[in-house]
Coordinates of C-alpha atoms in Angstrom, one line a residue:
X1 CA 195.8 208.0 -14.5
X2 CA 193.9 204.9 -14.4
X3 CA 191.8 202.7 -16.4
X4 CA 189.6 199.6 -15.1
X5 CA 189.6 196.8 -16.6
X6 CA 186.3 196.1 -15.4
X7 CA 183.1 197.4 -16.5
X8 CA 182.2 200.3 -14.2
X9 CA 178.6 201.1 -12.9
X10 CA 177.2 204.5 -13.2
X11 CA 174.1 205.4 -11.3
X12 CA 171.4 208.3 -11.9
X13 CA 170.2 210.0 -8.8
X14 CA 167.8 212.6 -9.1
X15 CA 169.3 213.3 -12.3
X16 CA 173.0 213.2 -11.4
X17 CA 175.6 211.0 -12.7
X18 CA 177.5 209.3 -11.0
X19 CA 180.7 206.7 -11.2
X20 CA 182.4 205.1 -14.8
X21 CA 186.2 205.3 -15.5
X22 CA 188.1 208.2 -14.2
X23 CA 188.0 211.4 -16.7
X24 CA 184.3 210.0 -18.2
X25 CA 182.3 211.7 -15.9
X26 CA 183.1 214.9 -13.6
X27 CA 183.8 214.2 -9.6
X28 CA 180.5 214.7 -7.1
X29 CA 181.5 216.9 -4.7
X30 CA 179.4 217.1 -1.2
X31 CA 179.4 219.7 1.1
X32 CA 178.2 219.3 4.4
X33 CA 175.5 221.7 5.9
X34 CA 174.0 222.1 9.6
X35 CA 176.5 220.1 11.3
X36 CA 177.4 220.4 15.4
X37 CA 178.4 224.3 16.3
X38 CA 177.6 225.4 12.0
X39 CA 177.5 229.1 12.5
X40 CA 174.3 229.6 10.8
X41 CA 172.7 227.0 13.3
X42 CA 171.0 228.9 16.3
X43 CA 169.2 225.8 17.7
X44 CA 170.0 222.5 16.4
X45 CA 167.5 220.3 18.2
X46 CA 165.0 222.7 16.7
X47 CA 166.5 223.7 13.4
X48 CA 166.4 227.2 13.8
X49 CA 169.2 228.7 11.1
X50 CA 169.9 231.9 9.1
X51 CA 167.5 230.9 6.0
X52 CA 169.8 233.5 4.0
X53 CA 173.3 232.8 5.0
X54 CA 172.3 229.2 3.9
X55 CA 170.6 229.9 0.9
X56 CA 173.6 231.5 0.0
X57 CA 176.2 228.8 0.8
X58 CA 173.8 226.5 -1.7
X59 CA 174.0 229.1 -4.6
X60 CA 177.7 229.8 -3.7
X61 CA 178.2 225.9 -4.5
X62 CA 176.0 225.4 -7.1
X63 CA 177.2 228.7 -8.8
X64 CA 180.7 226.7 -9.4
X65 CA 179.1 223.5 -10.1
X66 CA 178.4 225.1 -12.8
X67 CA 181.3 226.5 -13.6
X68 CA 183.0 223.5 -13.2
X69 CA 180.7 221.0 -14.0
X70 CA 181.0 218.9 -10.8
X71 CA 177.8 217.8 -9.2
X72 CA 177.1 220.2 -6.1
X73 CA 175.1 218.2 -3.8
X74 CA 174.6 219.3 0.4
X75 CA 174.9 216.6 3.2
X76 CA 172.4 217.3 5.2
X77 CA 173.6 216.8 8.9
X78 CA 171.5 216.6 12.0
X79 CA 170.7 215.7 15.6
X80 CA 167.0 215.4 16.2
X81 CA 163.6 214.8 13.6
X82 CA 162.4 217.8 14.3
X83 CA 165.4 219.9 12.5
X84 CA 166.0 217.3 9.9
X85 CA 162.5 218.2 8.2
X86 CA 162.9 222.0 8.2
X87 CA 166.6 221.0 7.0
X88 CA 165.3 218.8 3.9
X89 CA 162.0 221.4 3.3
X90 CA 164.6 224.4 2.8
X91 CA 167.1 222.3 1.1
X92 CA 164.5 220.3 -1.4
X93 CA 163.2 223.8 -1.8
X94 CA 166.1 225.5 -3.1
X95 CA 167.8 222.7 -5.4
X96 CA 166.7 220.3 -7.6
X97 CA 169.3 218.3 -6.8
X98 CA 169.7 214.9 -4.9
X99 CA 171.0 215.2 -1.4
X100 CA 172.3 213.0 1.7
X101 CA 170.8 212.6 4.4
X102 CA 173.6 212.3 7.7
X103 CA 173.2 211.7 11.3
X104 CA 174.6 209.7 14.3
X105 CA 171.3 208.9 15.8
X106 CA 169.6 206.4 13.1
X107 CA 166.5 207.5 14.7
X108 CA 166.9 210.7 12.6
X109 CA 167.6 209.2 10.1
X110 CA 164.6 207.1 9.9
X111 CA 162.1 210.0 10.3
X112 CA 164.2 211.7 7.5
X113 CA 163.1 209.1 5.4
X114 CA 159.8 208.4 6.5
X115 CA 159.4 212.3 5.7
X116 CA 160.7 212.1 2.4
X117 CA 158.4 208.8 1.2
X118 CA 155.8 211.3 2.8
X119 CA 156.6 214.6 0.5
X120 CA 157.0 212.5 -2.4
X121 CA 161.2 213.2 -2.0
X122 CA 162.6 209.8 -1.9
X123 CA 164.4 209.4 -4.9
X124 CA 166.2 212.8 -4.0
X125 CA 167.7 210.8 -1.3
X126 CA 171.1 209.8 -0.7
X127 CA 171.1 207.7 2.7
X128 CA 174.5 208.1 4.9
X129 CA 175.5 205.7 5.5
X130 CA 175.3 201.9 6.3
X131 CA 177.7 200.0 7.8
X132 CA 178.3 196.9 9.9
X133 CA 176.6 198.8 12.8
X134 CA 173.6 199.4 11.2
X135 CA 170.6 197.8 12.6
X136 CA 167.6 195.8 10.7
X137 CA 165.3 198.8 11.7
X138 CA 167.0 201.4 9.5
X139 CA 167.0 198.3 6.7
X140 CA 163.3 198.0 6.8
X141 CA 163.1 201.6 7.1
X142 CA 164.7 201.8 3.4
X143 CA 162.5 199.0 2.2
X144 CA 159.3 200.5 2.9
X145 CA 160.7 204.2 2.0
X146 CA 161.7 203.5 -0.8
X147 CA 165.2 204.5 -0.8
X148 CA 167.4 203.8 -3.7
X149 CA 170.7 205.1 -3.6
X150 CA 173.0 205.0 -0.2
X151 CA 176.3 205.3 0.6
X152 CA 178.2 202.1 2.0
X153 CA 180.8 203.1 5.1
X154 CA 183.5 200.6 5.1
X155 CA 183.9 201.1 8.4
X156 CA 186.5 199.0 10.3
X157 CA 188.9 198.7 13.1
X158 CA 191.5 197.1 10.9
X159 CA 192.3 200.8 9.8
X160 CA 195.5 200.4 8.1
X161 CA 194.6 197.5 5.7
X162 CA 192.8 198.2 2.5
X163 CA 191.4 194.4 1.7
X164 CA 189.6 195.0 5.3
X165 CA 187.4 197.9 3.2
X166 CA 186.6 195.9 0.1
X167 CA 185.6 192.5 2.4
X168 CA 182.8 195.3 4.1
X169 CA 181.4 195.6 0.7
X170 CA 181.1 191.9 0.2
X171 CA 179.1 192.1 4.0
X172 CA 177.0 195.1 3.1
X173 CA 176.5 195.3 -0.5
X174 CA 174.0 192.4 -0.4
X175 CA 172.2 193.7 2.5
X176 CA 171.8 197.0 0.5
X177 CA 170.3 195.3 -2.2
X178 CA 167.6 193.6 -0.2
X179 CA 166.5 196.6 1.5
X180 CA 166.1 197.9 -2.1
X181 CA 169.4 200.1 -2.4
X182 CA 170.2 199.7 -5.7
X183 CA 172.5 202.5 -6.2
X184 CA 175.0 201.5 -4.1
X185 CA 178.1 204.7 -3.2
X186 CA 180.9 202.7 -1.6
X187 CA 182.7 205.2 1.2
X188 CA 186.1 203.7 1.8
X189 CA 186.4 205.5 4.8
X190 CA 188.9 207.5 6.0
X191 CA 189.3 208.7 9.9
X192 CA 193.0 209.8 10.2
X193 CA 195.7 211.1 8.2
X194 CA 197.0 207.3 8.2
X195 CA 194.1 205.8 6.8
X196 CA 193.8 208.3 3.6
X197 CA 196.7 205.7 1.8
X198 CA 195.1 202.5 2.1
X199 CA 191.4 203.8 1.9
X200 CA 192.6 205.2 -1.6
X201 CA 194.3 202.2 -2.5
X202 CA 190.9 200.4 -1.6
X203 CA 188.9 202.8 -4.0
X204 CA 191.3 201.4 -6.4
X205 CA 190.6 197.7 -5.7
X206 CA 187.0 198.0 -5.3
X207 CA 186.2 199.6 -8.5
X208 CA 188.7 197.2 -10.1
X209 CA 186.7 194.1 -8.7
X210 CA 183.2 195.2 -8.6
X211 CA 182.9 198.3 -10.4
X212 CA 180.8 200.2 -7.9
X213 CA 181.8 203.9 -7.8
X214 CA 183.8 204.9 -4.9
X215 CA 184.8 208.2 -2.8
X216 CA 185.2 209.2 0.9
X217 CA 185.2 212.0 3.1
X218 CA 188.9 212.8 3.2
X219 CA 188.0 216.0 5.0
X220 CA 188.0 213.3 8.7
X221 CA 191.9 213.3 7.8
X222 CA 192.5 216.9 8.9
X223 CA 189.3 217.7 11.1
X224 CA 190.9 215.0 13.4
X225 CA 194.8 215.6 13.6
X226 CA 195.0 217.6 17.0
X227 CA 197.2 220.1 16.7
X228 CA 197.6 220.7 12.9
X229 CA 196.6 224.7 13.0
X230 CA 199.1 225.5 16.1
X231 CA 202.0 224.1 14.2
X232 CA 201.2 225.5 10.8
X233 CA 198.0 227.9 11.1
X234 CA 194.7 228.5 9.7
X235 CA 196.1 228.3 6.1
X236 CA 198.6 225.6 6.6
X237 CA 195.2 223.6 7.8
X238 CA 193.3 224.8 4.6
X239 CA 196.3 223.7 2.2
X240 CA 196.3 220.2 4.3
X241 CA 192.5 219.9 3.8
X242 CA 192.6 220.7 0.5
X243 CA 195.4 217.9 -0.3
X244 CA 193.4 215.5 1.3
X245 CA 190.2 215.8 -0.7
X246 CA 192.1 215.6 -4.0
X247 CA 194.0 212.4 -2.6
X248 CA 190.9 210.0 -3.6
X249 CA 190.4 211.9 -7.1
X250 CA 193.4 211.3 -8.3
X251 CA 192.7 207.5 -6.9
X252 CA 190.0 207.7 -9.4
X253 CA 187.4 208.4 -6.8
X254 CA 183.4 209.5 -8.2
X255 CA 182.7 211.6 -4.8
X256 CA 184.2 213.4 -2.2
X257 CA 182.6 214.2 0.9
X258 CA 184.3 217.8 1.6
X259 CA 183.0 219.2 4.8
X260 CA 181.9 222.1 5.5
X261 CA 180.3 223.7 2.7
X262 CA 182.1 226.5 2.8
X263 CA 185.1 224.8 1.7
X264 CA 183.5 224.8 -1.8
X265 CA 185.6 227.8 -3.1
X266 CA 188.7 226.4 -3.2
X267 CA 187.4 222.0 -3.7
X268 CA 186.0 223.1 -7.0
X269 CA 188.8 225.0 -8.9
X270 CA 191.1 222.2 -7.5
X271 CA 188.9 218.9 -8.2
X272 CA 188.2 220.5 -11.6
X273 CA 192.1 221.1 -12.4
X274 CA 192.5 217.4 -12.3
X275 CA 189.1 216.0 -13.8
X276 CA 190.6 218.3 -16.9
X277 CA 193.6 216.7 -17.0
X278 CA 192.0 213.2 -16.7
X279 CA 189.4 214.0 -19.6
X280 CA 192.2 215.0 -22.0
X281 CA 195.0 211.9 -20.4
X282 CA 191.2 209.8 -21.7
X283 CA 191.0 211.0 -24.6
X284 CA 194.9 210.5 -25.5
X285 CA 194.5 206.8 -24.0
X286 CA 197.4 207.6 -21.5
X287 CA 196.4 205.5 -19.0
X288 CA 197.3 202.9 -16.7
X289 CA 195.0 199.2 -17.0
X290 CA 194.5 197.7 -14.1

Protein backbone atom coordinates (compact mmCIF):
# COMPACT_ATOMS: atom_id res chain seq x y z
CA UNK A 1 0.00 0.00 0.00
CA UNK A 2 0.88 3.52 -0.20
CA UNK A 3 1.94 6.39 1.82
CA UNK A 4 2.06 10.27 0.71
CA UNK A 5 4.60 12.13 1.31
CA UNK A 6 2.55 15.02 1.30
CA UNK A 7 0.24 16.24 3.82
CA UNK A 8 -3.27 14.94 2.89
CA UNK A 9 -6.55 17.06 3.42
CA UNK A 10 -9.42 15.57 5.10
CA UNK A 11 -12.81 17.32 4.89
CA UNK A 12 -16.05 17.04 7.18
CA UNK A 13 -19.33 16.99 5.39
CA UNK A 14 -22.34 16.81 7.30
CA UNK A 15 -20.41 15.02 9.68
CA UNK A 16 -18.53 12.51 7.44
CA UNK A 17 -14.83 12.16 7.01
CA UNK A 18 -13.45 12.18 4.35
CA UNK A 19 -9.72 11.76 2.61
CA UNK A 20 -5.99 11.41 4.64
CA UNK A 21 -3.54 8.53 3.85
CA UNK A 22 -4.85 5.31 2.80
CA UNK A 23 -5.89 2.86 5.86
CA UNK A 24 -6.49 6.25 8.25
CA UNK A 25 -9.82 6.67 7.40
CA UNK A 26 -12.52 4.02 5.88
CA UNK A 27 -13.44 4.49 1.96
CA UNK A 28 -16.95 6.66 1.13
CA UNK A 29 -18.84 4.57 -0.77
CA UNK A 30 -21.87 6.25 -3.03
CA UNK A 31 -24.66 4.59 -4.35
CA UNK A 32 -26.58 6.03 -6.91
CA UNK A 33 -30.50 6.31 -6.55
CA UNK A 34 -33.33 7.50 -9.21
CA UNK A 35 -31.33 7.31 -12.11
CA UNK A 36 -32.82 6.88 -16.01
CA UNK A 37 -35.27 3.51 -16.19
CA UNK A 38 -34.50 2.85 -11.72
CA UNK A 39 -37.15 0.39 -11.18
CA UNK A 40 -38.57 2.06 -8.33
CA UNK A 41 -39.05 5.22 -10.58
CA UNK A 42 -42.68 5.35 -12.12
CA UNK A 43 -42.38 9.02 -13.43
CA UNK A 44 -39.18 10.62 -13.50
CA UNK A 45 -40.05 14.16 -14.72
CA UNK A 46 -42.42 14.01 -11.77
CA UNK A 47 -40.67 11.96 -9.21
CA UNK A 48 -43.18 9.62 -8.54
CA UNK A 49 -41.32 6.32 -6.87
CA UNK A 50 -42.01 3.34 -4.48
CA UNK A 51 -41.37 5.49 -1.15
CA UNK A 52 -40.75 1.82 0.44
CA UNK A 53 -38.64 0.02 -1.94
CA UNK A 54 -36.41 3.10 -1.52
CA UNK A 55 -36.53 3.49 1.91
CA UNK A 56 -35.29 0.22 1.96
CA UNK A 57 -32.38 0.37 -0.49
CA UNK A 58 -31.16 3.42 2.04
CA UNK A 59 -31.44 1.20 5.32
CA UNK A 60 -30.06 -1.81 3.19
CA UNK A 61 -26.80 0.54 2.64
CA UNK A 62 -26.63 2.18 5.73
CA UNK A 63 -27.31 -1.08 7.59
CA UNK A 64 -23.66 -2.22 6.29
CA UNK A 65 -22.19 1.06 6.66
CA UNK A 66 -22.41 0.20 9.79
CA UNK A 67 -21.14 -2.90 9.70
CA UNK A 68 -18.44 -1.91 7.89
CA UNK A 69 -17.82 1.38 8.83
CA UNK A 70 -17.68 2.98 5.38
CA UNK A 71 -19.62 6.09 4.85
CA UNK A 72 -23.03 5.25 3.02
CA UNK A 73 -23.96 8.19 1.27
CA UNK A 74 -26.95 8.22 -1.95
CA UNK A 75 -26.28 10.17 -5.34
CA UNK A 76 -29.17 11.59 -5.95
CA UNK A 77 -29.76 11.46 -9.76
CA UNK A 78 -32.37 13.37 -11.73
CA UNK A 79 -33.89 14.90 -14.88
CA UNK A 80 -36.20 17.80 -14.01
CA UNK A 81 -36.73 20.34 -10.60
CA UNK A 82 -39.70 19.08 -9.90
CA UNK A 83 -38.38 15.35 -8.94
CA UNK A 84 -35.21 16.55 -7.59
CA UNK A 85 -37.04 18.19 -4.46
CA UNK A 86 -39.29 15.19 -3.69
CA UNK A 87 -35.88 13.22 -4.27
CA UNK A 88 -33.86 15.41 -1.63
CA UNK A 89 -37.25 15.84 0.84
CA UNK A 90 -37.38 11.81 1.09
CA UNK A 91 -33.71 11.32 1.12
CA UNK A 92 -32.88 14.36 3.83
CA UNK A 93 -35.80 12.76 5.55
CA UNK A 94 -34.52 9.41 6.10
CA UNK A 95 -30.55 9.99 6.64
CA UNK A 96 -28.65 12.27 8.34
CA UNK A 97 -26.15 11.93 6.18
CA UNK A 98 -24.57 14.28 3.39
CA UNK A 99 -25.59 13.48 -0.14
CA UNK A 100 -24.82 14.38 -3.87
CA UNK A 101 -26.68 16.00 -5.88
CA UNK A 102 -26.32 14.58 -9.85
CA UNK A 103 -27.79 15.58 -13.09
CA UNK A 104 -27.03 16.26 -16.80
CA UNK A 105 -29.21 19.32 -17.06
CA UNK A 106 -27.40 22.04 -14.71
CA UNK A 107 -30.73 23.56 -14.62
CA UNK A 108 -31.59 20.84 -12.05
CA UNK A 109 -29.00 21.09 -10.48
CA UNK A 110 -29.31 24.72 -9.74
CA UNK A 111 -33.01 24.46 -8.35
CA UNK A 112 -31.51 21.52 -6.27
CA UNK A 113 -29.55 23.96 -4.67
CA UNK A 114 -31.58 26.84 -4.55
CA UNK A 115 -33.90 24.28 -2.64
CA UNK A 116 -31.48 23.20 -0.29
CA UNK A 117 -30.22 27.01 0.81
CA UNK A 118 -34.17 27.21 1.07
CA UNK A 119 -34.68 24.12 3.65
CA UNK A 120 -31.84 25.09 5.47
CA UNK A 121 -29.88 21.64 3.73
CA UNK A 122 -26.90 23.05 2.16
CA UNK A 123 -24.19 21.88 4.02
CA UNK A 124 -25.75 18.29 3.46
CA UNK A 125 -24.76 18.86 -0.10
CA UNK A 126 -22.37 17.29 -2.19
CA UNK A 127 -22.55 19.10 -5.70
CA UNK A 128 -21.77 16.61 -8.90
CA UNK A 129 -19.87 17.73 -10.41
CA UNK A 130 -17.87 20.60 -12.06
CA UNK A 131 -15.91 20.39 -14.84
CA UNK A 132 -14.48 22.35 -17.77
CA UNK A 133 -18.03 22.52 -19.13
CA UNK A 134 -19.51 24.00 -16.37
CA UNK A 135 -20.93 27.35 -16.88
CA UNK A 136 -20.55 30.77 -14.65
CA UNK A 137 -24.29 30.29 -13.85
CA UNK A 138 -23.98 27.07 -11.80
CA UNK A 139 -20.64 28.99 -10.22
CA UNK A 140 -22.77 31.79 -8.97
CA UNK A 141 -25.41 29.43 -8.11
CA UNK A 142 -22.83 27.78 -5.41
CA UNK A 143 -21.74 31.21 -4.29
CA UNK A 144 -25.01 32.46 -3.26
CA UNK A 145 -26.15 28.80 -2.01
CA UNK A 146 -23.77 28.31 -0.12
CA UNK A 147 -22.35 25.18 -1.19
CA UNK A 148 -19.23 23.86 0.35
CA UNK A 149 -18.22 20.62 -0.73
CA UNK A 150 -18.30 19.38 -4.59
CA UNK A 151 -16.88 16.94 -6.49
CA UNK A 152 -14.28 17.98 -9.37
CA UNK A 153 -14.81 15.79 -12.79
CA UNK A 154 -11.49 15.70 -14.51
CA UNK A 155 -13.14 15.33 -17.46
CA UNK A 156 -11.11 15.22 -20.71
CA UNK A 157 -10.66 14.00 -24.21
CA UNK A 158 -7.07 13.07 -23.69
CA UNK A 159 -8.48 9.84 -22.05
CA UNK A 160 -5.59 7.72 -21.88
CA UNK A 161 -3.11 10.13 -20.15
CA UNK A 162 -3.19 10.62 -16.45
CA UNK A 163 -1.20 14.27 -16.26
CA UNK A 164 -4.31 15.40 -18.59
CA UNK A 165 -6.54 14.66 -15.03
CA UNK A 166 -4.31 16.44 -12.58
CA UNK A 167 -3.70 19.76 -15.06
CA UNK A 168 -8.02 19.86 -14.81
CA UNK A 169 -7.55 20.31 -11.16
CA UNK A 170 -5.06 23.04 -11.56
CA UNK A 171 -8.09 24.72 -14.10
CA UNK A 172 -10.91 23.98 -11.69
CA UNK A 173 -9.76 23.80 -8.27
CA UNK A 174 -9.44 27.62 -8.18
CA UNK A 175 -12.69 28.23 -9.71
CA UNK A 176 -14.07 26.00 -6.88
CA UNK A 177 -12.63 28.03 -4.37
CA UNK A 178 -14.06 31.27 -5.52
CA UNK A 179 -17.47 30.06 -5.86
CA UNK A 180 -16.91 29.09 -2.16
CA UNK A 181 -16.29 25.18 -2.57
CA UNK A 182 -13.99 24.54 -0.08
CA UNK A 183 -14.20 20.98 0.21
CA UNK A 184 -13.04 20.13 -2.87
CA UNK A 185 -13.69 15.77 -4.03
CA UNK A 186 -11.42 15.37 -6.99
CA UNK A 187 -13.20 12.63 -9.60
CA UNK A 188 -10.52 11.33 -11.81
CA UNK A 189 -12.82 10.16 -14.13
CA UNK A 190 -13.15 7.10 -15.59
CA UNK A 191 -15.55 6.29 -18.83
CA UNK A 192 -14.23 2.98 -20.26
CA UNK A 193 -12.52 -0.02 -19.22
CA UNK A 194 -9.15 1.76 -20.72
CA UNK A 195 -9.34 4.71 -18.74
CA UNK A 196 -9.67 2.84 -15.12
CA UNK A 197 -5.38 2.50 -15.37
CA UNK A 198 -4.47 5.92 -15.89
CA UNK A 199 -7.44 7.57 -13.90
CA UNK A 200 -5.98 5.37 -10.93
CA UNK A 201 -2.57 6.33 -11.61
CA UNK A 202 -3.83 9.99 -11.54
CA UNK A 203 -5.57 9.50 -7.99
CA UNK A 204 -2.05 8.60 -7.21
CA UNK A 205 -0.48 11.77 -8.52
CA UNK A 206 -2.98 14.14 -7.41
CA UNK A 207 -3.03 13.22 -3.86
CA UNK A 208 0.86 13.04 -4.02
CA UNK A 209 0.99 16.77 -5.30
CA UNK A 210 -1.89 18.44 -3.69
CA UNK A 211 -3.32 16.28 -1.21
CA UNK A 212 -6.92 16.64 -2.11
CA UNK A 213 -8.78 13.36 -1.65
CA UNK A 214 -9.54 11.49 -4.73
CA UNK A 215 -12.10 8.68 -6.08
CA UNK A 216 -14.13 7.98 -9.19
CA UNK A 217 -17.02 6.25 -10.38
CA UNK A 218 -15.37 3.09 -11.76
CA UNK A 219 -18.87 1.58 -12.12
CA UNK A 220 -18.80 3.84 -16.06
CA UNK A 221 -15.95 1.06 -16.81
CA UNK A 222 -18.49 -1.77 -17.06
CA UNK A 223 -22.02 0.05 -17.55
CA UNK A 224 -20.35 1.07 -20.92
CA UNK A 225 -18.44 -2.13 -22.45
CA UNK A 226 -21.17 -3.28 -24.94
CA UNK A 227 -21.40 -6.64 -24.92
CA UNK A 228 -19.77 -7.67 -21.52
CA UNK A 229 -23.00 -9.87 -20.19
CA UNK A 230 -23.49 -11.87 -23.71
CA UNK A 231 -19.93 -13.02 -23.51
CA UNK A 232 -19.78 -13.87 -19.81
CA UNK A 233 -23.43 -13.28 -18.22
CA UNK A 234 -25.18 -11.49 -15.52
CA UNK A 235 -22.58 -12.67 -12.95
CA UNK A 236 -19.49 -12.46 -15.06
CA UNK A 237 -20.80 -8.56 -15.35
CA UNK A 238 -21.24 -8.42 -11.45
CA UNK A 239 -17.57 -9.91 -10.83
CA UNK A 240 -16.30 -7.22 -13.55
CA UNK A 241 -18.14 -4.41 -11.69
CA UNK A 242 -17.08 -5.34 -8.62
CA UNK A 243 -13.15 -5.40 -9.81
CA UNK A 244 -13.56 -2.20 -11.01
CA UNK A 245 -14.78 -0.35 -7.96
CA UNK A 246 -11.96 -1.87 -5.86
CA UNK A 247 -9.37 -0.69 -8.63
CA UNK A 248 -9.27 3.03 -7.18
CA UNK A 249 -9.13 1.66 -3.42
CA UNK A 250 -6.41 -0.13 -3.64
CA UNK A 251 -4.98 3.22 -5.66
CA UNK A 252 -5.57 4.75 -2.32
CA UNK A 253 -8.79 6.32 -3.46
CA UNK A 254 -11.26 8.18 -0.39
CA UNK A 255 -14.63 7.57 -2.54
CA UNK A 256 -16.09 5.46 -4.99
CA UNK A 257 -19.02 6.30 -6.83
CA UNK A 258 -20.61 2.59 -7.22
CA UNK A 259 -23.86 2.79 -9.20
CA UNK A 260 -26.73 1.61 -8.53
CA UNK A 261 -27.41 1.31 -5.03
CA UNK A 262 -28.28 -1.92 -5.08
CA UNK A 263 -24.77 -2.94 -5.73
CA UNK A 264 -24.20 -2.10 -2.02
CA UNK A 265 -24.22 -5.83 -0.91
CA UNK A 266 -21.38 -7.03 -2.39
CA UNK A 267 -19.15 -3.09 -2.62
CA UNK A 268 -19.23 -3.14 1.14
CA UNK A 269 -17.84 -6.61 2.20
CA UNK A 270 -15.31 -6.15 -0.60
CA UNK A 271 -14.11 -2.31 -0.05
CA UNK A 272 -14.00 -3.25 3.63
CA UNK A 273 -11.73 -6.49 3.07
CA UNK A 274 -9.12 -4.17 1.81
CA UNK A 275 -9.51 -0.91 4.06
CA UNK A 276 -8.74 -3.87 6.84
CA UNK A 277 -5.81 -4.86 5.33
CA UNK A 278 -4.57 -1.23 4.78
CA UNK A 279 -5.40 -0.26 8.55
CA UNK A 280 -3.24 -3.13 9.86
CA UNK A 281 -0.24 -2.75 6.54
CA UNK A 282 -0.62 1.28 8.61
CA UNK A 283 -0.14 0.29 11.53
CA UNK A 284 2.94 -2.19 10.65
CA UNK A 285 4.45 0.89 8.53
CA UNK A 286 4.51 -1.50 5.43
CA UNK A 287 4.13 0.96 3.10
CA UNK A 288 5.31 2.37 0.02
CA UNK A 289 6.48 6.59 0.18
CA UNK A 290 5.79 8.23 -2.62
Amino acid sequence: MYRFKTSQKTFEIAGVKVGGQPGELPTVLVGSMFYSRHRIVTDEKKGIFDTDAAEALIQKQAELGEKTRNPALIDIISSSPEAVIRYIDFVAGITDRPFLIDSASPAVKIAAIDYAKETGLEKRIIYNSISVETKEDEFLALKRNGIEAGILLTYTKDLMRSRAREEMVEILAPKMEEAGITKILVDTFVMDVPCLTPSNKATLEIKSHTGLPCGTAAHNAISTWNGLKKMLGKEGVKAADLTASLMPVFSGADYILYGPVEGCEYVFPAVFTVNTSYRYAARMKETIEI
